[in-house]
Amino acid sequence: EEEEEEDYAIERRREVKLAAKPGDILVFLCSEYDFAYDPKGDYLMLQAWFLDSPTDFVVDGEVSGNLQALATAVEGPPPPRGGEETVSVVGVGVRNPGHSDSGDKYWMCTRNAGGDGMLQIPFSRYDLEAYAEWRYDRQSALMMGKMYCRHQGHLEGIDLFDGSFFNVSPAESAGMDPEQRLTLETGWCALHDAGYERTKLQRSGGHIGVFVGISGSDWHWVPLPPGVNAGMGATEAVIAGRVTFSLNIKGPAQIINTACSASLVSMHSSKLHLLFPHDRMEAVLTTGISINTTPHVFMGNCVTNALSFMGRSFSFDKSADGFGRSEGTSAAVFKLREYSPEVYGILAGSQANHDGRSASLTAPNGPAQEKCIRSVLAETKLEPPEIDCFECHGTGTSLGDPIEVGAFKRLYNRKPRVNPVLATTSKTNLGHTEGGAGIAGFLKCVLMCMHTECCPNIHTRELNPHLDNEGFPCYFASEGCTMTADSCYAGVSSFGVSGTNGHCLAYGRNTLTSRGTGQQDFNRTMASRIRDAAPNIVTEGRRDWRQWVNMGRPNCDGTGKEYEVEALQDGTLTWREVERRPLRRPEGPFFIRGSFTDWKTEQMTIETSVLGLNSFELEIGDTGEEVFQIVYNLDKGMVFYPAEKNCRRKTVQIMGPNKPPTDEHVWLIRGDVGSYHRVEFFIFQSGARQTINWMAVKD
């Protein structure tokens, strides 16, 4: 046997001498051949690796040292110092256009989808042909007595309602305003998200306030079927009371109608009630709602040319020609609780005021808007440079957008900034949800803080020339972008056509992405640093090649070499190869374990015809696939496994023998149920290289 091994080793070490002349190129497989070059006289040899797959590096063990040097985000501002008086968002409910019926889907719509929820008004609402004319221009439509807009941010299924869930009879449900039904549903979703149980609330009640922002309802124009009586179902005043009655909630119940700023003003009012010390509530529920069931309001807005002819809000864009109407409802539950990763975010501050006497009743007033924002900054004791993102009202009107930008420019430009403030608005995604716009913008701010990312204004291509942004470090985001730190403040404004202004400030920390320092996966970050490292650079310093400087990633042939890698503060990496004694071919037996053995080890057959070859036959089970690993000498810490998880390729680098990083680092065989496959594991003489193979075995 020793003679056979010596013959085998001699055969493997057979030398081939080639005479290389100037201009010759020698190509060979580095994995199969070693080479030496014996020059005569002066020479220059260039060596290169090509037609090779990228080297795969695996970080083994925990990364240690100054981990902050690896962090991809810096530590952001701390939460506001409110202690037990901190107003935290503990539950949310969303039902907005673009199928945004949850917080995650709302984020996907505003940040990732790159589209809006505007649709042509369907026939299920009303016959659009009878009320709209969009084929010509605005004036032609108005001369015909029709509206020129045919799109809206549309909610599907507003006619669907589970009345029995809220103890509402079928007869009452049939005549109930959809705004009442949706407020019930979305409000309950927010309470459920905050941890409340319906049966427990209905049995014992709760001291919870309900505040609803609404901009009006057109349900009274909808003809009801014979025998259906709307009654209290069409009365706006009972919307908040409907929630408290159905769920047996016994706190204050208010509706606030300041038109477009209603839900943000109701949020400010709910905060004041929550902080009121003499009748402390356990929580408050704030909602905003707007549903368009008839064309009447559309036609009235078209007469004043307030709506966009293209049916969308082109906020901050040169083509802005009015706003796009939309439906939507959002809800949030607030509690007095210190900030922690378990909450969505914080309502850091809020304020509301009125324009007073302006150019007209409906004209926006820049100084009043500026004063409202300044009051919130004073409440939170923050300076404008500490605010990273600004969610504008931004309806897309030629007059309103420049006035709003001018107002917050005068305030935010008083002190120098390190990074520009990011300006965005949800109107480009949702349209103008009117009574629900303010809280929709606030929840978007909370989500942006939780991701430390800013959402794009999807219809912004060329800035409105009337925007006064000269010398103002403000970026009107046309693409999504990340913020510099792992926590941030974001402001949101909402201005009503009545002249009532509202502004809120949200705070949050990145708890949802790996960029947050609290969520940083340093092993993954280190692996990406190694993968993206610059290639090897050789600098010729002297005539003697041994004095040349070698920098960057070493030329690794991917055969299991180990390195100690240090990431320096300047981003460079230093490499030190770990010298390990070469292994001879292990003499002990090899075992196989996998799904077909219930992960028990079974010895492989040693093939005497081929030195170093071990085999095993397995049967494919009922799932049509089996997974396995190779174990050396019954030692569970000495396992051979693929570098990929659930690997189906036979050419992937074989790792080990050591403990696999996860249970998913296995080879996977697929085949017909009941068929047999032969697994072959071959290990070379040196023990440094192995191959794996499997094939179907005929009966």
C-alpha positions as CSV (number, residue, x, y, z in Angstrom):
1,E,0.0,0.0,0.0
2,E,2.9,2.4,0.8
3,E,4.4,1.6,-2.6
4,E,1.1,2.5,-4.3
5,E,0.9,5.8,-2.4
6,E,4.5,6.6,-3.5
7,D,3.8,5.8,-7.1
8,Y,0.6,7.9,-6.9
9,A,2.6,10.9,-5.4
10,I,5.3,10.6,-8.1
11,E,2.7,10.6,-10.8
12,R,1.2,13.7,-9.3
13,R,4.6,15.5,-9.1
14,R,5.6,14.8,-12.7
15,E,7.4,17.8,-14.2
16,V,7.0,19.2,-17.7
17,K,9.7,21.6,-19.0
18,L,8.7,24.2,-21.6
19,A,11.0,26.6,-23.4
20,A,9.4,30.1,-23.4
21,K,10.5,32.6,-26.0
22,P,9.8,36.4,-26.0
23,G,6.2,37.0,-26.8
24,D,5.0,33.5,-25.6
25,I,1.9,33.3,-23.4
26,L,1.6,30.2,-21.2
27,V,-2.0,29.3,-20.0
28,F,-2.6,26.6,-17.4
29,L,-4.9,25.8,-14.5
30,C,-3.4,27.0,-11.2
31,S,-5.5,24.5,-9.3
32,E,-3.8,21.6,-11.1
33,Y,-0.3,22.8,-11.8
34,D,2.5,24.6,-9.9
35,F,5.2,26.3,-11.9
36,A,8.8,27.7,-11.6
37,Y,10.5,30.1,-14.1
38,D,14.3,29.8,-14.7
39,P,15.3,32.9,-16.7
40,K,18.5,33.6,-18.5
41,G,19.7,37.2,-18.6
42,D,17.5,40.2,-18.1
43,Y,13.8,39.4,-18.2
44,L,10.3,40.7,-17.4
45,M,7.5,38.3,-16.7
46,L,3.9,39.3,-16.3
47,Q,1.5,37.0,-14.5
48,A,-2.2,37.3,-14.6
49,W,-5.3,35.4,-13.6
50,F,-8.3,35.5,-15.9
51,L,-11.5,33.6,-16.8
52,D,-11.9,32.9,-13.1
53,S,-14.9,33.4,-10.8
54,P,-14.6,36.0,-8.0
55,T,-13.0,34.7,-4.9
56,D,-15.5,33.9,-2.2
57,F,-14.4,35.0,1.3
58,V,-16.2,33.7,4.4
59,V,-15.9,35.6,7.8
60,D,-15.2,32.9,10.4
61,G,-16.0,33.8,14.0
62,E,-17.0,37.1,15.5
63,V,-15.6,40.4,14.4
64,S,-13.9,42.2,17.3
65,G,-12.2,45.5,18.0
66,N,-13.4,49.1,17.4
67,L,-16.7,48.1,15.8
68,Q,-17.7,51.8,15.4
69,A,-15.2,52.0,12.6
70,L,-17.3,49.5,10.6
71,A,-20.6,51.2,11.2
72,T,-22.2,52.4,8.0
73,A,-24.2,55.0,9.9
74,V,-23.2,57.5,12.6
75,E,-24.9,57.9,15.9
76,G,-27.8,60.3,15.4
77,P,-29.6,62.7,17.8
78,P,-31.0,61.3,21.0
79,P,-34.8,61.3,21.6
80,P,-36.3,64.4,23.1
81,R,-36.0,64.7,26.8
82,G,-39.5,64.1,27.9
83,G,-39.2,61.2,30.2
84,E,-42.6,59.8,31.2
85,E,-44.2,62.8,29.4
86,T,-43.0,61.6,26.0
87,V,-45.8,61.1,23.5
88,S,-45.0,57.9,21.7
89,V,-46.7,56.3,18.7
90,V,-47.6,52.7,19.7
91,G,-50.1,51.7,17.0
92,V,-51.0,52.6,13.4
93,G,-53.7,51.9,11.0
94,V,-53.6,52.8,7.3
95,R,-56.0,52.6,4.4
96,N,-54.6,54.8,1.5
97,P,-54.5,54.6,-2.3
98,G,-52.1,52.3,-3.9
99,H,-53.3,49.4,-1.8
100,S,-51.5,50.9,1.2
101,D,-53.5,49.1,3.8
102,S,-50.7,48.6,6.3
103,G,-47.6,50.5,7.5
104,D,-45.3,48.3,5.5
105,K,-47.4,48.7,2.3
106,Y,-47.6,52.4,2.8
107,W,-43.8,52.5,3.0
108,M,-43.5,50.4,-0.2
109,C,-45.9,52.7,-2.0
110,T,-44.1,56.0,-1.0
111,R,-40.5,54.8,-0.9
112,N,-40.0,51.9,-3.3
113,A,-42.8,51.5,-5.8
114,G,-42.2,54.8,-7.6
115,G,-45.8,55.2,-8.6
116,D,-49.0,56.8,-7.3
117,G,-52.4,55.5,-6.4
118,M,-54.3,57.7,-8.8
119,L,-57.0,55.9,-10.9
120,Q,-59.7,56.9,-13.3
121,I,-62.9,57.1,-11.2
122,P,-64.7,53.8,-11.8
123,F,-68.3,53.3,-12.8
124,S,-69.0,51.8,-9.5
125,R,-68.9,55.3,-8.0
126,Y,-70.8,57.1,-10.7
127,D,-71.0,57.5,-14.5
128,L,-67.9,59.6,-15.2
129,E,-69.1,60.3,-18.8
130,A,-72.1,62.2,-17.5
131,Y,-70.1,64.5,-15.2
132,A,-66.7,64.9,-16.8
133,E,-65.2,66.2,-20.0
134,W,-61.4,65.7,-20.3
135,R,-60.8,65.4,-24.0
136,Y,-60.2,69.1,-24.7
137,D,-59.2,71.6,-22.0
138,R,-60.4,73.2,-18.8
139,Q,-62.5,75.9,-20.3
140,S,-64.3,73.6,-22.7
141,A,-65.3,71.3,-19.8
142,L,-66.5,74.2,-17.7
143,M,-68.5,75.7,-20.5
144,M,-70.3,72.3,-20.8
145,G,-71.0,72.5,-17.1
146,K,-68.7,69.5,-16.4
147,M,-65.6,68.8,-14.4
148,Y,-62.3,68.4,-16.3
149,C,-60.7,65.9,-13.9
150,R,-61.3,62.2,-14.2
151,H,-58.7,60.7,-11.7
152,Q,-58.6,60.4,-8.0
153,G,-56.6,58.5,-5.4
154,H,-59.0,55.6,-5.2
155,L,-59.9,53.3,-2.4
156,E,-61.3,49.9,-3.3
157,G,-64.0,48.2,-1.3
158,I,-65.5,51.1,0.6
159,D,-68.8,49.3,0.2
160,L,-67.6,46.3,2.2
161,F,-68.2,46.4,6.0
162,D,-68.4,43.8,8.7
163,G,-71.1,45.4,10.8
164,S,-71.5,42.5,13.2
165,F,-67.9,42.9,14.3
166,F,-68.8,46.4,15.6
167,N,-72.3,45.5,16.7
168,V,-73.9,47.5,13.9
169,S,-77.1,46.1,12.4
170,P,-77.4,45.4,8.6
171,A,-80.1,48.0,8.3
172,E,-78.0,50.7,9.9
173,S,-74.9,49.6,8.0
174,A,-76.7,50.1,4.6
175,G,-77.3,53.8,5.2
176,M,-74.0,54.5,7.1
177,D,-71.6,57.0,5.6
178,P,-68.4,55.2,4.3
179,E,-66.4,57.7,6.3
180,Q,-67.9,56.3,9.5
181,R,-67.3,52.7,8.4
182,L,-63.7,53.3,7.5
183,T,-63.0,55.3,10.6
184,L,-64.3,52.4,12.6
185,E,-62.1,49.9,10.7
186,T,-58.9,51.9,10.6
187,G,-59.3,53.1,14.2
188,W,-59.7,49.6,15.4
189,C,-56.7,48.4,13.4
190,A,-54.6,51.0,15.1
191,L,-55.9,50.0,18.6
192,H,-55.3,46.4,17.8
193,D,-51.8,47.2,16.7
194,A,-51.3,48.9,20.0
195,G,-52.2,45.7,21.9
196,Y,-55.9,46.3,22.7
197,E,-58.5,43.5,22.5
198,R,-62.0,44.2,21.2
199,T,-63.8,42.0,23.6
200,K,-61.9,43.3,26.6
201,L,-62.6,46.9,25.6
202,Q,-66.3,46.2,25.1
203,R,-66.5,44.4,28.4
204,S,-64.6,46.8,30.7
205,G,-64.1,49.9,28.6
206,G,-61.1,52.1,28.5
207,H,-60.2,55.8,29.2
208,I,-59.1,56.5,25.7
209,G,-59.7,59.7,23.7
210,V,-60.8,59.6,20.1
211,F,-60.1,62.6,17.8
212,V,-61.1,62.6,14.1
213,G,-60.0,65.0,11.5
214,I,-62.5,65.4,8.7
215,S,-62.9,67.9,5.8
216,G,-66.6,67.2,5.1
217,S,-68.7,64.5,3.6
218,D,-70.8,64.3,0.4
219,W,-72.8,61.2,1.5
220,H,-76.0,63.3,1.8
221,W,-75.9,63.7,-2.0
222,V,-76.0,59.9,-2.5
223,P,-79.4,58.5,-3.3
224,L,-80.2,55.6,-1.1
225,P,-82.3,52.6,-2.1
226,P,-85.9,52.5,-1.0
227,G,-86.3,51.5,2.6
228,V,-82.8,52.5,3.6
229,N,-82.6,55.4,6.1
230,A,-79.3,57.0,6.7
231,G,-80.3,58.6,10.0
232,M,-77.3,59.1,12.2
233,G,-75.2,57.3,9.7
234,A,-75.0,60.5,7.6
235,T,-74.2,62.9,10.5
236,E,-70.6,64.0,10.6
237,A,-70.9,64.9,14.3
238,V,-71.2,61.2,15.4
239,I,-68.1,59.8,13.6
240,A,-65.9,60.0,16.7
241,G,-68.8,58.9,18.9
242,R,-69.4,55.9,16.6
243,V,-65.9,54.6,17.5
244,T,-66.3,55.2,21.3
245,F,-69.8,53.7,21.3
246,S,-68.9,50.5,19.3
247,L,-65.8,49.8,21.4
248,N,-67.1,51.1,24.8
249,I,-64.4,53.8,25.0
250,K,-65.1,56.4,27.6
251,G,-62.6,59.2,26.9
252,P,-63.3,62.5,25.0
253,A,-64.6,62.1,21.5
254,Q,-64.2,65.0,19.1
255,I,-64.3,65.7,15.4
256,I,-62.2,68.6,14.0
257,N,-62.9,70.1,10.6
258,T,-60.4,72.7,9.5
259,A,-60.4,71.3,5.9
260,C,-57.0,70.1,4.7
261,S,-55.2,70.5,8.1
262,A,-58.0,68.7,10.1
263,S,-56.1,65.5,11.0
264,L,-52.9,67.3,12.0
265,V,-54.8,69.8,14.2
266,S,-56.7,66.9,15.7
267,M,-53.4,65.2,16.5
268,H,-52.3,68.4,18.2
269,S,-55.5,68.5,20.2
270,S,-55.2,64.8,21.2
271,K,-51.6,65.5,22.4
272,L,-52.9,68.3,24.7
273,H,-55.6,66.0,26.1
274,L,-53.1,63.2,26.7
275,L,-50.8,65.5,28.6
276,F,-53.6,67.0,30.7
277,P,-52.6,66.1,34.3
278,H,-56.0,66.2,36.0
279,D,-57.8,63.6,33.9
280,R,-54.9,61.4,32.7
281,M,-55.9,59.1,29.8
282,E,-54.2,55.8,29.1
283,A,-54.1,56.6,25.3
284,V,-55.6,58.7,22.5
285,L,-56.6,57.6,19.1
286,T,-56.3,60.1,16.2
287,T,-57.7,59.5,12.8
288,G,-58.2,61.4,9.5
289,I,-60.6,60.5,6.8
290,S,-61.8,61.7,3.3
291,I,-64.0,59.8,0.9
292,N,-65.3,61.0,-2.4
293,T,-68.6,59.4,-3.2
294,T,-70.1,62.0,-5.6
295,P,-68.8,64.4,-8.3
296,H,-70.2,67.5,-6.6
297,V,-67.0,68.6,-4.8
298,F,-65.0,67.8,-7.9
299,M,-67.1,70.1,-10.0
300,G,-66.9,72.9,-7.4
301,N,-63.1,72.7,-7.3
302,C,-62.9,72.7,-11.1
303,V,-64.8,76.0,-11.2
304,T,-62.0,77.6,-9.2
305,N,-59.3,75.8,-11.3
306,A,-58.0,74.2,-8.1
307,L,-57.7,70.7,-9.5
308,S,-54.9,69.4,-11.7
309,F,-56.1,68.8,-15.3
310,M,-53.8,65.8,-15.3
311,G,-55.3,64.5,-12.1
312,R,-52.1,64.4,-10.1
313,S,-50.2,66.6,-7.7
314,F,-47.0,67.7,-9.4
315,S,-45.6,69.1,-6.2
316,F,-42.5,71.4,-6.6
317,D,-42.5,70.8,-10.3
318,K,-42.7,73.3,-13.2
319,S,-45.8,71.5,-14.5
320,A,-47.7,71.9,-11.3
321,D,-51.3,72.9,-12.3
322,G,-53.3,72.1,-9.2
323,F,-53.8,69.2,-6.8
324,G,-55.2,65.7,-7.4
325,R,-58.1,64.8,-5.0
326,S,-57.8,61.5,-3.2
327,E,-59.4,59.3,-0.7
328,G,-57.7,57.8,2.4
329,T,-57.7,57.3,6.1
330,S,-54.9,56.9,8.6
331,A,-54.9,56.4,12.3
332,A,-52.4,56.4,15.2
333,V,-52.5,55.6,18.8
334,F,-50.4,57.7,21.2
335,K,-49.4,56.9,24.8
336,L,-47.1,58.6,27.3
337,R,-44.1,56.3,27.2
338,E,-40.3,56.8,27.0
339,Y,-38.8,56.1,23.6
340,S,-37.7,52.5,23.0
341,P,-37.4,50.2,19.9
342,E,-40.8,48.8,20.7
343,V,-42.6,52.0,19.7
344,Y,-42.9,53.4,16.2
345,G,-41.6,56.8,17.0
346,I,-42.3,60.0,19.0
347,L,-44.5,63.0,18.5
348,A,-41.8,65.4,19.6
349,G,-43.9,68.6,19.3
350,S,-46.9,70.1,17.6
351,Q,-48.7,73.4,17.2
352,A,-51.6,74.9,15.3
353,N,-52.5,78.6,14.5
354,H,-54.5,80.6,12.0
355,D,-53.4,83.0,9.2
356,G,-55.5,85.8,10.5
357,R,-56.3,88.5,7.9
358,S,-54.5,87.5,4.7
359,A,-54.9,88.4,1.0
360,S,-58.1,86.3,1.1
361,L,-59.8,83.8,3.3
362,T,-58.3,80.9,1.4
363,A,-54.9,82.4,0.5
364,P,-52.0,80.9,2.4
365,N,-50.0,83.1,4.7
366,G,-46.2,82.6,4.8
367,P,-45.4,84.4,8.1
368,A,-48.2,82.5,9.9
369,Q,-46.8,79.2,8.7
370,E,-43.3,80.2,9.7
371,K,-44.6,81.1,13.2
372,C,-46.3,77.8,13.6
373,I,-43.1,75.9,12.7
374,R,-41.0,78.2,15.1
375,S,-43.4,77.3,17.9
376,V,-42.7,73.6,17.5
377,L,-39.0,74.2,17.5
378,A,-39.3,76.2,20.7
379,E,-41.3,73.4,22.3
380,T,-38.7,70.8,21.4
381,K,-35.7,73.1,22.1
382,L,-34.3,72.2,18.7
383,E,-32.5,74.2,16.1
384,P,-33.4,74.0,12.4
385,P,-30.1,72.3,11.4
386,E,-31.1,69.4,13.7
387,I,-34.1,68.6,11.4
388,D,-33.2,66.2,8.6
389,C,-36.4,66.0,6.6
390,F,-39.4,68.2,6.0
391,E,-42.7,66.7,4.8
392,C,-44.4,69.6,3.1
393,H,-48.1,70.2,2.6
394,G,-47.0,70.5,-1.1
395,T,-50.4,70.1,-2.9
396,G,-48.9,71.1,-6.3
397,T,-50.5,74.5,-6.7
398,S,-48.6,77.3,-8.3
399,L,-49.3,79.7,-5.4
400,G,-49.2,77.4,-2.4
401,D,-45.9,75.6,-2.9
402,P,-43.7,78.7,-3.3
403,I,-45.3,80.3,-0.2
404,E,-44.7,77.2,1.9
405,V,-41.1,76.8,0.7
406,G,-40.4,80.5,1.3
407,A,-41.8,80.2,4.9
408,F,-39.6,77.3,6.0
409,K,-36.6,78.7,4.0
410,R,-36.7,81.8,6.1
411,L,-36.7,79.8,9.3
412,Y,-34.4,76.9,8.3
413,N,-31.8,79.1,6.6
414,R,-31.0,81.2,9.7
415,K,-28.2,78.9,10.8
416,P,-25.7,77.0,8.6
417,R,-26.3,73.4,8.0
418,V,-23.8,70.5,7.5
419,N,-26.3,68.5,5.3
420,P,-29.2,69.9,3.2
421,V,-32.7,69.5,4.5
422,L,-34.7,66.9,2.5
423,A,-38.0,68.2,1.2
424,T,-40.7,65.7,0.3
425,T,-44.5,65.3,0.2
426,S,-46.9,62.3,0.2
427,K,-49.2,64.2,-2.2
428,T,-47.1,62.9,-5.2
429,N,-47.9,59.3,-4.2
430,L,-51.4,59.5,-2.7
431,G,-52.9,62.7,-4.0
432,H,-54.5,65.2,-1.6
433,T,-56.4,63.2,1.0
434,E,-57.7,66.5,2.4
435,G,-59.0,65.7,5.9
436,G,-56.6,62.7,6.2
437,A,-53.6,64.4,4.6
438,G,-51.9,65.6,7.8
439,I,-51.8,62.3,9.7
440,A,-50.8,60.5,6.5
441,G,-47.8,62.9,6.2
442,F,-47.0,62.3,9.9
443,L,-47.0,58.5,9.6
444,K,-44.8,58.9,6.5
445,C,-42.4,60.9,8.6
446,V,-42.4,58.2,11.3
447,L,-41.6,55.6,8.7
448,M,-38.8,57.7,7.2
449,C,-37.3,58.0,10.7
450,M,-37.6,54.2,11.3
451,H,-35.7,53.6,8.0
452,T,-33.6,56.9,8.1
453,E,-34.5,57.3,4.4
454,C,-36.3,60.0,2.5
455,C,-39.0,59.2,0.1
456,P,-38.9,60.7,-3.4
457,N,-41.3,63.2,-5.0
458,I,-42.1,61.0,-7.9
459,H,-43.5,63.7,-10.3
460,T,-40.7,66.2,-9.7
461,R,-38.6,66.5,-12.9
462,E,-37.9,70.3,-13.2
463,L,-38.3,72.6,-10.2
464,N,-41.0,75.2,-10.2
465,P,-39.2,78.5,-11.1
466,H,-41.3,80.3,-8.5
467,L,-39.7,78.3,-5.7
468,D,-37.3,80.6,-3.8
469,N,-34.5,78.2,-3.1
470,E,-31.6,80.4,-4.0
471,G,-28.9,79.9,-1.3
472,F,-31.0,77.5,0.6
473,P,-29.5,74.0,1.2
474,C,-32.6,72.1,0.5
475,Y,-32.9,69.0,-1.7
476,F,-36.3,68.4,-3.3
477,A,-35.9,64.6,-3.5
478,S,-36.6,63.2,-6.9
479,E,-35.1,59.8,-5.8
480,G,-35.1,58.0,-2.5
481,C,-32.0,58.7,-0.4
482,T,-30.6,57.7,2.9
483,M,-29.9,60.0,5.8
484,T,-26.5,60.4,7.4
485,A,-27.2,59.1,10.9
486,D,-29.2,56.3,12.5
487,S,-31.9,58.6,14.0
488,C,-33.5,61.8,12.9
489,Y,-36.2,64.4,13.3
490,A,-38.7,65.0,10.5
491,G,-41.3,67.8,10.4
492,V,-44.7,67.8,8.7
493,S,-46.9,70.7,7.8
494,S,-50.6,70.8,6.9
495,F,-52.4,74.0,5.9
496,G,-56.2,74.2,5.6
497,V,-58.1,76.2,3.1
498,S,-59.9,77.7,6.2
499,G,-56.6,79.4,7.1
500,T,-55.8,77.0,10.0
501,N,-52.2,75.7,10.0
502,G,-50.7,72.7,11.7
503,H,-47.1,71.5,12.2
504,C,-45.8,68.4,14.0
505,L,-42.3,67.0,14.5
506,A,-41.6,63.3,14.5
507,Y,-38.6,61.5,15.9
508,G,-37.4,57.9,15.4
509,R,-34.4,55.7,15.2
510,N,-33.5,53.2,12.5
511,T,-34.8,49.9,13.8
512,L,-35.7,48.3,10.4
513,T,-32.5,48.3,8.3
514,S,-28.9,47.1,8.9
515,R,-27.6,50.7,8.6
516,G,-28.7,51.5,12.1
517,T,-25.8,51.2,14.6
518,G,-28.1,49.4,17.0
519,Q,-29.0,46.9,14.3
520,Q,-25.6,46.6,12.6
521,D,-24.5,43.1,11.5
522,F,-20.8,43.6,11.8
523,N,-19.9,40.2,10.4
524,R,-21.9,41.0,7.2
525,T,-20.4,44.5,7.0
526,M,-16.9,43.1,7.4
527,A,-17.6,40.5,4.7
528,S,-18.8,43.2,2.3
529,R,-15.7,45.2,3.0
530,I,-13.5,42.2,2.1
531,R,-15.6,41.4,-1.0
532,D,-15.4,45.0,-2.2
533,A,-11.7,45.5,-1.4
534,A,-9.4,46.9,-4.1
535,P,-7.4,44.4,-6.1
536,N,-3.8,43.8,-5.4
537,I,-1.5,46.7,-6.4
538,V,2.3,46.2,-6.8
539,T,4.5,49.3,-6.7
540,E,8.0,49.0,-8.0
541,G,10.2,50.7,-5.5
542,R,13.7,49.2,-6.3
543,R,15.3,47.1,-8.9
544,D,15.2,44.1,-6.6
545,W,11.7,42.6,-6.9
546,R,11.8,41.5,-3.3
547,Q,11.7,45.2,-2.3
548,W,8.5,45.9,-4.2
549,V,5.5,47.1,-2.2
550,N,2.4,44.8,-2.3
551,M,-0.8,46.5,-1.2
552,G,-4.5,45.5,-1.3
553,R,-6.2,42.1,-1.4
554,P,-3.7,39.2,-1.9
555,N,-4.0,37.0,-5.0
556,C,-5.9,34.1,-3.4
557,D,-6.5,31.0,-5.5
558,G,-9.6,30.2,-3.4
559,T,-8.3,26.9,-2.0
560,G,-9.2,27.6,1.6
561,K,-6.4,30.0,2.6
562,E,-7.0,31.8,5.9
563,Y,-6.2,35.4,6.6
564,E,-6.4,37.8,9.5
565,V,-7.9,41.0,8.1
566,E,-7.9,44.3,9.9
567,A,-10.1,47.2,8.8
568,L,-8.4,50.5,9.4
569,Q,-10.2,53.9,10.1
570,D,-9.3,55.1,6.6
571,G,-11.2,52.2,5.0
572,T,-8.1,50.2,3.9
573,L,-7.6,46.6,4.8
574,T,-4.4,44.8,6.0
575,W,-4.0,41.1,5.3
576,R,-2.0,38.6,7.2
577,E,-2.0,35.0,6.0
578,V,-2.5,32.4,8.7
579,E,0.1,29.7,8.2
580,R,-1.3,26.3,8.9
581,R,0.5,23.0,8.6
582,P,-0.6,21.2,5.4
583,L,-2.8,18.2,6.0
584,R,-2.0,14.8,4.5
585,R,-4.9,12.8,3.4
586,P,-6.8,11.8,6.5
587,E,-6.4,8.2,7.3
588,G,-9.7,7.8,9.2
589,P,-13.0,6.8,7.7
590,F,-15.5,9.3,6.2
591,F,-19.1,9.4,7.1
592,I,-22.2,11.0,5.6
593,R,-25.1,12.5,7.3
594,G,-28.3,14.1,6.0
595,S,-32.0,14.2,5.8
596,F,-32.1,10.6,4.6
597,T,-30.4,9.4,7.8
598,D,-32.3,11.7,10.2
599,W,-28.9,13.4,10.5
600,K,-27.2,10.4,12.0
601,T,-23.8,9.5,10.6
602,E,-23.3,6.5,8.3
603,Q,-19.9,5.3,7.1
604,M,-19.1,5.7,3.4
605,T,-17.6,2.9,1.4
606,I,-13.8,3.2,0.7
607,E,-13.2,2.5,-3.0
608,T,-9.9,0.6,-3.2
609,S,-9.8,1.0,-7.0
610,V,-9.2,4.8,-6.7
611,L,-7.1,6.0,-3.8
612,G,-8.9,8.7,-1.8
613,L,-12.4,7.9,-3.2
614,N,-15.4,7.3,-0.8
615,S,-19.0,6.6,-1.9
616,F,-22.5,6.2,-0.6
617,E,-25.8,5.3,-2.2
618,L,-29.0,7.1,-0.9
619,E,-32.7,6.9,-1.8
620,I,-34.7,10.0,-2.6
621,G,-37.6,10.4,-0.1
622,D,-41.1,11.6,-0.4
623,T,-40.1,15.3,-0.8
624,G,-38.1,14.6,-3.9
625,E,-34.9,16.0,-2.5
626,E,-32.3,15.2,0.1
627,V,-29.5,17.2,1.7
628,F,-26.2,16.0,3.2
629,Q,-22.7,16.8,4.6
630,I,-19.5,14.8,4.9
631,V,-18.1,14.1,8.4
632,Y,-14.5,13.0,9.1
633,N,-13.9,10.3,11.7
634,L,-17.3,10.8,13.5
635,D,-16.1,14.2,14.7
636,K,-19.1,16.6,14.4
637,G,-16.6,19.5,14.5
638,M,-14.8,18.1,11.4
639,V,-17.4,18.5,8.6
640,F,-16.9,19.1,4.9
641,Y,-19.7,21.4,3.5
642,P,-20.3,23.7,0.5
643,A,-19.5,27.4,0.7
644,E,-23.1,28.1,-0.5
645,K,-26.4,27.3,1.4
646,N,-28.5,24.5,0.0
647,C,-26.0,24.0,-2.8
648,R,-27.0,22.1,-5.9
649,R,-23.8,22.7,-7.8
650,K,-20.9,20.3,-7.6
651,T,-18.2,22.8,-8.4
652,V,-18.8,25.2,-5.5
653,Q,-15.8,25.4,-3.1
654,I,-15.7,22.8,-0.4
655,M,-15.1,24.2,3.1
656,G,-13.8,22.4,6.1
657,P,-13.1,20.3,7.9
658,N,-14.6,22.4,10.6
659,K,-18.0,23.3,12.1
660,P,-20.4,24.7,9.4
661,P,-21.5,28.3,10.0
662,T,-25.2,27.3,9.6
663,D,-27.3,24.2,9.2
664,E,-28.2,25.3,5.7
665,H,-24.6,24.8,4.4
666,V,-25.5,21.5,2.8
667,W,-25.4,19.9,-0.7
668,L,-28.9,19.3,-2.1
669,I,-29.9,16.5,-4.5
670,R,-33.2,16.4,-6.3
671,G,-34.7,13.4,-8.1
672,D,-37.7,11.2,-8.5
673,V,-39.2,9.8,-5.4
674,G,-37.7,6.3,-4.7
675,S,-34.8,6.8,-7.1
676,Y,-31.2,6.0,-5.9
677,H,-28.2,8.4,-6.2
678,R,-24.5,7.6,-5.7
679,V,-22.5,10.3,-3.8
680,E,-18.7,10.3,-4.3
681,F,-16.3,12.2,-2.1
682,F,-12.7,12.4,-3.3
683,I,-9.8,13.8,-1.3
684,F,-6.4,14.4,-2.8
685,Q,-3.1,13.0,-1.5
686,S,-2.2,16.2,0.4
687,G,-5.7,16.5,2.0
688,A,-5.9,20.2,0.9
689,R,-8.3,19.6,-2.0
690,Q,-11.5,17.7,-2.2
691,T,-14.2,17.1,-4.8
692,I,-17.9,16.1,-4.5
693,N,-20.0,14.4,-7.1
694,W,-23.4,12.6,-7.3
695,M,-25.2,10.8,-10.0
696,A,-28.4,8.8,-10.5
697,V,-28.0,5.0,-10.2
698,K,-30.0,2.8,-12.5
699,D,-31.9,-0.2,-10.9
